[in-house]
Short mmCIF file of C-alpha atoms and ligand atoms in Angstrom, two decimals:
data_model
loop_
_atom_site.label_atom_id
_atom_site.label_comp_id
_atom_site.label_asym_id
_atom_site.label_seq_id
_atom_site.Cartn_x
_atom_site.Cartn_y
_atom_site.Cartn_z
CA MET A 42 24.56 -67.27 -14.07
CA SER A 43 24.17 -63.65 -13.32
CA ALA A 44 25.09 -62.53 -9.57
CA LYS A 45 22.91 -61.34 -7.12
CA ILE A 46 23.39 -57.54 -6.84
CA LEU A 47 24.21 -56.54 -3.29
CA SER A 48 22.61 -53.20 -3.03
CA GLY A 49 24.43 -50.84 -0.59
CA THR A 50 21.90 -48.36 -1.29
CA GLU A 51 18.80 -50.56 -0.41
CA ILE A 52 21.11 -52.02 3.03
CA ALA A 53 21.59 -48.37 3.86
CA LYS A 54 18.50 -47.44 3.55
CA GLU A 55 17.31 -50.13 6.07
CA ILE A 56 20.03 -49.25 8.62
CA ARG A 57 18.80 -45.41 8.17
CA ALA A 58 15.43 -46.25 8.89
CA GLU A 59 16.67 -48.11 11.92
CA LEU A 60 18.59 -45.02 13.17
CA GLN A 61 15.98 -42.77 12.70
CA VAL A 62 13.91 -44.50 15.05
CA GLU A 63 16.67 -45.01 17.55
CA VAL A 64 17.43 -41.20 17.22
CA ALA A 65 14.07 -40.39 17.90
CA GLU A 66 13.79 -42.59 21.09
CA LEU A 67 17.02 -41.11 22.08
CA LYS A 68 15.37 -37.70 22.10
CA GLU A 69 12.04 -38.76 23.52
CA LYS A 70 13.47 -40.89 26.24
CA HIS A 71 16.74 -39.51 27.26
CA GLY A 72 16.48 -35.90 25.85
CA ILE A 73 19.59 -36.32 24.19
CA VAL A 74 20.29 -35.46 20.17
CA PRO A 75 23.52 -37.01 18.69
CA GLY A 76 25.70 -34.25 17.29
CA LEU A 77 28.25 -34.47 14.64
CA VAL A 78 30.85 -31.99 13.26
CA THR A 79 32.50 -32.17 9.85
CA ILE A 80 35.67 -30.11 9.22
CA LEU A 81 36.77 -29.37 5.65
CA VAL A 82 40.25 -27.79 5.02
CA GLY A 83 39.95 -26.40 1.44
CA GLU A 84 37.77 -26.50 -1.32
CA ASP A 85 38.66 -30.09 -3.12
CA PRO A 86 35.15 -30.67 -4.72
CA ALA A 87 35.17 -34.41 -4.14
CA SER A 88 35.82 -33.73 -0.47
CA GLN A 89 33.21 -30.87 -0.58
CA SER A 90 30.71 -33.08 -1.90
CA TYR A 91 31.52 -36.07 0.65
CA VAL A 92 30.83 -33.38 3.54
CA SER A 93 27.93 -32.26 2.28
CA ALA A 94 26.35 -35.85 1.70
CA LYS A 95 27.41 -36.53 5.54
CA ASN A 96 25.71 -33.39 6.78
CA LYS A 97 22.60 -34.19 4.68
CA THR A 98 22.29 -37.52 5.83
CA ALA A 99 22.94 -36.71 9.55
CA HIS A 100 20.29 -33.73 9.27
CA ALA A 101 17.76 -36.32 7.53
CA LEU A 102 18.09 -38.91 10.61
CA GLY A 103 17.49 -36.10 13.26
CA ILE A 104 21.14 -35.85 14.07
CA HIS A 105 22.57 -32.32 15.05
CA SER A 106 25.43 -31.93 12.26
CA GLU A 107 27.59 -29.03 12.10
CA GLN A 108 29.79 -28.15 9.10
CA VAL A 109 33.14 -26.06 9.35
CA THR A 110 34.89 -25.36 6.24
CA LEU A 111 38.32 -23.67 6.42
CA ASP A 112 40.72 -21.88 3.97
CA VAL A 113 42.91 -24.12 2.44
CA GLU A 114 45.96 -21.88 4.09
CA THR A 115 44.56 -22.89 7.47
CA SER A 116 47.45 -23.78 9.77
CA GLU A 117 48.00 -27.11 11.67
CA GLU A 118 48.05 -25.01 14.88
CA ASP A 119 44.46 -23.52 14.19
CA LEU A 120 43.03 -26.83 12.88
CA LEU A 121 44.36 -28.65 16.01
CA ALA A 122 43.02 -25.55 18.19
CA LEU A 123 39.43 -26.30 16.42
CA VAL A 124 39.32 -29.84 17.51
CA THR A 125 40.26 -29.34 20.98
CA LYS A 126 37.19 -26.86 21.04
CA TYR A 127 35.08 -29.74 19.68
CA ASN A 128 36.57 -32.26 21.99
CA LYS A 129 35.23 -30.27 24.74
CA ASP A 130 31.56 -29.42 23.22
CA ASP A 131 29.07 -31.52 24.74
CA LYS A 132 26.69 -31.14 21.74
CA ILE A 133 28.92 -32.50 19.59
CA ASN A 134 29.36 -36.67 19.96
CA GLY A 135 31.15 -37.16 16.65
CA ILE A 136 34.20 -35.42 15.18
CA LEU A 137 35.01 -36.00 11.50
CA VAL A 138 38.16 -34.12 9.80
CA GLN A 139 37.73 -34.78 6.02
CA LEU A 140 40.75 -36.60 4.57
CA PRO A 141 43.11 -35.88 2.77
CA LEU A 142 44.34 -32.66 4.48
CA PRO A 143 46.66 -30.03 2.66
CA LYS A 144 50.34 -31.19 2.75
CA HIS A 145 51.71 -28.80 5.12
CA ILE A 146 49.14 -30.11 7.84
CA ASN A 147 50.15 -33.73 9.49
CA GLU A 148 47.54 -35.67 9.32
CA GLY A 149 48.45 -38.11 12.03
CA LYS A 150 48.73 -35.41 14.45
CA VAL A 151 45.19 -34.16 13.64
CA LEU A 152 43.63 -37.35 13.91
CA PHE A 153 45.53 -38.28 17.05
CA ALA A 154 44.15 -35.11 18.62
CA ILE A 155 40.33 -36.04 18.12
CA ASP A 156 39.32 -37.70 21.55
CA PRO A 157 38.82 -41.32 21.02
CA ALA A 158 35.47 -41.16 22.18
CA LYS A 159 34.50 -38.90 19.75
CA ASP A 160 36.49 -40.58 16.84
CA VAL A 161 33.55 -41.66 14.70
CA ASP A 162 35.86 -42.24 11.32
CA GLY A 163 37.50 -44.89 13.75
CA PHE A 164 40.87 -43.89 12.74
CA HIS A 165 42.45 -42.79 16.35
CA PRO A 166 45.03 -45.49 17.26
CA VAL A 167 43.07 -46.11 20.51
CA ASN A 168 40.18 -47.49 18.43
CA VAL A 169 42.28 -49.04 15.89
CA GLY A 170 44.17 -50.89 18.68
CA LYS A 171 40.78 -51.95 20.34
CA MET A 172 39.45 -53.15 16.81
CA MET A 173 42.51 -55.39 16.49
CA LEU A 174 41.98 -56.85 19.88
CA GLY A 175 38.27 -57.23 19.09
CA GLU A 176 37.12 -55.02 21.86
CA GLN A 177 34.11 -52.68 21.62
CA CYS A 178 35.10 -49.58 19.67
CA PHE A 179 34.27 -47.23 16.76
CA LEU A 180 34.91 -49.29 13.57
CA PRO A 181 36.17 -47.51 10.60
CA CYS A 182 33.22 -46.59 8.40
CA THR A 183 33.79 -48.56 5.20
CA PRO A 184 35.16 -51.64 6.65
CA HIS A 185 31.88 -51.69 9.06
CA GLY A 186 29.79 -51.15 5.86
CA ILE A 187 31.28 -54.04 4.25
CA LEU A 188 30.50 -56.22 7.31
CA GLU A 189 26.90 -55.08 7.30
CA ILE A 190 26.59 -56.04 3.75
CA LEU A 191 28.12 -59.37 4.26
CA LYS A 192 25.79 -59.74 7.48
CA ARG A 193 22.72 -58.63 6.04
CA SER A 194 22.88 -60.39 2.77
CA GLY A 195 23.61 -63.72 4.43
CA VAL A 196 27.28 -64.52 2.88
CA GLU A 197 28.62 -67.00 4.79
CA THR A 198 32.39 -66.07 5.99
CA SER A 199 33.18 -68.44 8.70
CA GLY A 200 35.95 -70.76 6.91
CA ALA A 201 35.85 -68.89 3.63
CA GLU A 202 38.99 -68.11 1.53
CA VAL A 203 38.94 -64.24 1.75
CA VAL A 204 41.01 -62.30 -0.52
CA VAL A 205 41.51 -58.47 -0.08
CA VAL A 206 43.26 -56.41 -2.48
CA GLY A 207 44.81 -53.12 -1.17
CA ARG A 208 46.52 -52.65 2.32
CA SER A 209 45.36 -48.90 3.20
CA ASN A 210 44.96 -48.20 6.64
CA ILE A 211 41.41 -47.05 6.02
CA VAL A 212 40.07 -50.18 3.76
CA GLY A 213 42.55 -53.01 3.36
CA LYS A 214 44.14 -53.54 6.63
CA PRO A 215 41.04 -53.07 8.93
CA ILE A 216 38.85 -55.58 6.77
CA ALA A 217 41.48 -58.03 6.67
CA ASN A 218 41.52 -57.54 10.29
CA LEU A 219 37.80 -57.76 11.16
CA MET A 220 37.12 -60.57 8.92
CA LEU A 221 39.84 -63.13 10.61
CA GLN A 222 38.23 -62.31 14.12
CA LYS A 223 35.82 -64.52 16.00
CA ARG A 224 32.65 -62.80 15.41
CA GLU A 225 29.91 -62.64 13.14
CA ALA A 226 30.89 -61.80 9.61
CA GLY A 227 34.47 -63.03 10.58
CA ASN A 228 36.32 -66.39 10.87
CA ALA A 229 37.46 -66.22 7.62
CA THR A 230 40.93 -67.23 6.13
CA VAL A 231 42.07 -63.77 5.08
CA THR A 232 44.97 -62.97 2.27
CA LEU A 233 46.03 -59.38 1.63
CA CYS A 234 47.37 -58.57 -1.69
CA HIS A 235 49.18 -55.37 -2.41
CA THR A 236 51.63 -54.27 -5.58
CA ARG A 237 54.51 -56.51 -4.08
CA THR A 238 52.21 -59.54 -4.14
CA LYS A 239 53.24 -62.45 -6.36
CA ASN A 240 50.87 -64.21 -8.41
CA MET A 241 47.85 -62.25 -7.56
CA ASP A 242 45.92 -64.41 -9.99
CA ALA A 243 46.61 -67.44 -7.90
CA HIS A 244 45.16 -65.76 -4.64
CA LEU A 245 42.08 -64.46 -6.51
CA LYS A 246 41.35 -67.71 -8.40
CA ARG A 247 40.64 -69.34 -4.94
CA ALA A 248 38.88 -66.80 -3.20
CA ASP A 249 35.30 -67.59 -2.02
CA ILE A 250 35.10 -63.73 -1.37
CA ILE A 251 36.98 -60.94 -2.97
CA ILE A 252 37.20 -57.51 -1.48
CA ALA A 253 38.86 -55.00 -3.71
CA ALA A 254 40.07 -51.58 -2.58
CA VAL A 255 42.70 -50.59 -4.93
CA GLY A 256 41.67 -47.70 -6.98
CA VAL A 257 42.15 -48.85 -10.37
CA ALA A 258 39.22 -48.85 -12.59
CA ASN A 259 37.96 -52.35 -13.58
CA MET A 260 41.32 -54.19 -12.55
CA ILE A 261 39.99 -57.52 -11.68
CA LYS A 262 38.60 -59.29 -14.40
CA ALA A 263 36.21 -62.55 -14.98
CA ASN A 264 39.03 -65.02 -15.95
CA GLN A 265 40.70 -64.25 -12.70
CA VAL A 266 37.98 -65.02 -10.34
CA LYS A 267 36.31 -68.60 -9.67
CA GLU A 268 32.79 -69.50 -10.60
CA GLY A 269 30.41 -68.40 -7.41
CA VAL A 270 32.58 -65.90 -5.85
CA VAL A 271 31.10 -63.18 -3.79
CA VAL A 272 32.90 -59.65 -4.78
CA ILE A 273 32.77 -56.48 -2.83
CA ASP A 274 33.95 -53.80 -4.71
CA VAL A 275 35.34 -50.80 -2.76
CA GLY A 276 36.97 -48.91 -5.65
CA VAL A 277 35.45 -45.58 -6.70
CA ASN A 278 37.19 -44.53 -9.95
CA ARG A 279 36.19 -41.45 -12.08
CA VAL A 280 36.40 -42.94 -15.73
CA GLY A 281 34.61 -39.98 -17.47
CA VAL A 282 31.80 -37.28 -17.24
CA SER A 283 28.42 -37.47 -18.44
CA GLU A 284 26.58 -35.02 -20.88
CA SER A 285 25.22 -33.80 -18.03
CA GLY A 286 28.49 -33.22 -16.46
CA LYS A 287 28.05 -35.95 -13.88
CA ALA A 288 31.42 -38.00 -13.18
CA ILE A 289 31.04 -41.79 -14.31
CA LEU A 290 32.16 -44.15 -11.87
CA ALA A 291 34.02 -47.51 -11.97
CA GLY A 292 34.97 -50.01 -9.26
CA ASP A 293 37.90 -51.82 -9.24
CA VAL A 294 36.22 -54.91 -10.71
CA ASP A 295 35.04 -55.19 -14.20
CA PHE A 296 31.60 -55.67 -13.08
CA GLU A 297 30.00 -56.69 -16.51
CA GLY A 298 32.40 -59.50 -16.81
CA VAL A 299 32.67 -60.59 -13.21
CA LYS A 300 28.87 -60.42 -12.64
CA GLU A 301 28.30 -63.22 -15.24
CA LYS A 302 30.90 -65.76 -12.91
CA ALA A 303 29.98 -64.58 -9.34
CA ALA A 304 27.20 -65.57 -7.11
CA ALA A 305 27.01 -62.32 -5.67
CA ILE A 306 28.49 -58.63 -6.12
CA THR A 307 28.30 -55.11 -5.20
CA PRO A 308 27.75 -52.39 -7.95
CA VAL A 309 29.44 -48.87 -8.19
CA PRO A 310 28.09 -46.83 -7.67
CA GLY A 311 25.15 -48.15 -5.24
CA GLY A 312 27.37 -50.79 -3.27
CA VAL A 313 30.04 -49.81 -0.62
CA GLY A 314 29.66 -45.87 -0.98
CA PRO A 315 26.26 -45.28 0.66
CA MET A 316 27.19 -47.65 3.51
CA THR A 317 30.35 -45.94 4.54
CA ILE A 318 28.14 -42.66 5.33
CA THR A 319 25.25 -44.83 6.96
CA MET A 320 27.94 -46.22 9.37
CA LEU A 321 29.44 -42.81 10.15
CA MET A 322 25.86 -41.98 11.35
CA LYS A 323 25.56 -45.26 13.49
CA ASN A 324 28.83 -44.38 15.12
CA THR A 325 27.72 -40.93 16.01
CA VAL A 326 24.67 -42.64 17.75
CA GLN A 327 26.84 -44.87 19.34
CA ALA A 328 29.14 -42.07 20.81
CA ALA A 329 26.00 -40.34 21.72
CA ARG A 330 24.85 -43.33 23.82
CA GLN A 331 28.27 -43.85 25.28
CA ALA A 332 28.69 -40.37 26.11
CA LYS A 333 25.67 -40.62 28.52
CA GLY A 334 26.35 -44.27 29.42
CA ILE A 335 23.35 -45.63 27.79
P1 NAP B 640 45.04 -46.39 -1.28
O1 NAP B 640 45.25 -45.89 0.10
O2 NAP B 640 45.43 -45.68 -2.46
O3 NAP B 640 45.74 -47.86 -1.40
C1 NAP B 640 45.61 -48.57 -2.51
C2 NAP B 640 46.00 -50.01 -2.32
O4 NAP B 640 45.81 -50.91 -3.42
C3 NAP B 640 47.53 -50.06 -1.89
O5 NAP B 640 47.59 -50.95 -0.79
C4 NAP B 640 48.17 -50.55 -3.14
O6 NAP B 640 49.46 -51.28 -2.67
C5 NAP B 640 47.08 -51.59 -3.74
N1 NAP B 640 47.17 -51.45 -5.25
C6 NAP B 640 47.35 -50.57 -6.16
N2 NAP B 640 47.32 -51.02 -7.30
C7 NAP B 640 47.52 -52.19 -7.30
C8 NAP B 640 47.69 -53.48 -8.24
N3 NAP B 640 47.74 -53.15 -9.65
N4 NAP B 640 47.74 -54.68 -7.68
C9 NAP B 640 47.61 -54.75 -6.25
N5 NAP B 640 47.19 -54.00 -5.45
C10 NAP B 640 47.34 -52.62 -5.95
O7 NAP B 640 43.60 -46.71 -1.30
P2 NAP B 640 42.32 -46.70 -0.30
O8 NAP B 640 42.01 -45.48 0.37
O9 NAP B 640 42.13 -47.98 0.29
O10 NAP B 640 41.03 -46.63 -1.62
C11 NAP B 640 41.12 -47.62 -2.62
C12 NAP B 640 39.76 -47.36 -3.34
O11 NAP B 640 38.58 -47.54 -2.78
C13 NAP B 640 39.99 -46.17 -4.22
O12 NAP B 640 39.34 -46.27 -5.34
C14 NAP B 640 39.06 -45.44 -3.19
O13 NAP B 640 38.26 -44.26 -4.02
C15 NAP B 640 38.03 -46.19 -2.48
N6 NAP B 640 37.08 -45.96 -1.50
C16 NAP B 640 35.98 -46.02 -1.53
C17 NAP B 640 35.22 -45.87 -0.01
C18 NAP B 640 33.83 -45.89 -0.37
O14 NAP B 640 33.26 -45.44 0.56
N7 NAP B 640 33.14 -46.56 -1.41
C19 NAP B 640 36.01 -45.76 0.81
C20 NAP B 640 37.28 -45.61 0.85
C21 NAP B 640 37.98 -45.56 -0.49
P3 NAP B 640 50.67 -50.77 -2.09
O15 NAP B 640 50.24 -50.53 -0.80
O16 NAP B 640 51.52 -51.76 -2.37
O17 NAP B 640 50.74 -49.40 -2.80
#
């Protein structure tokens, strides 16, 4: 059996087309243009490319976007002042501070300074708490994107054994929480694995759905999964450079081997990645609506 490929690129395209219509309607009927600001401190090439992709996507959808790049030496105080400025700026509905920040800046302090109503990354404790309680909030973009892949691909999650590998605050913990909630793409029985997990193979082997967010290239192999599993591979690992100088990427799952056993699998690239940016746009549009009570 060769798995159905769950193309995040195609699903993201579908959602972006819906957002384009929604943004146009907001402008036409309510005179609203959603606004996003991305703030990058320093010149890390990967972060630069993420930020520029976010601004390009926003622009393509008709979302007003501003890109601020600050010197790597920028002080925490100056960054906090900038966040406060955008908290008060009516043109801006979403504030994204690109992570990681330089070591001299306290990431938590900066993320907590963002107005929760503009926290389109969904990292502020107010939004994290609301998410845990299953209340309306901004969901973190990568887990939100995973839910959309599952929903739009018709993957049955109710009663499924879901094994999440990786317990980060941005992927593992939130997706584990979301999938056990009483909601669409939820109601699963969730196991969350990490480096201290004993007998990882036993957990993986009984999983109906595996979500890998580890950061180790090709870690999960075909002999560790059961026939018919659905695999969501969040990992983005640079494993080489092509002749044209582009990074060669691999997921956390050995795609070639596992696709022969799985019922469905997301590729890397072209799986979860495009969904993350798209859900940021969705959150920004949601923020603009909420700001005007629509
Ligand atoms: P992270 O903060 O580094 O967390 C990695 C998690 O994996 C940790 O909980 C760690 O366990 C666990 N882990 C590491 N090695 C393991 C092993 N051998 N066995 C079991 N667990 C192991 O990573 P992250 O930010 O969640 O990102 C994970 C991957 O997803 C990375 O490749 C990242 O680039 C990618 N990512 C992709 C997107 C996207 O949009 N596609 C978004 C975010 C992240 P401990 O807690 O015990 O250390």
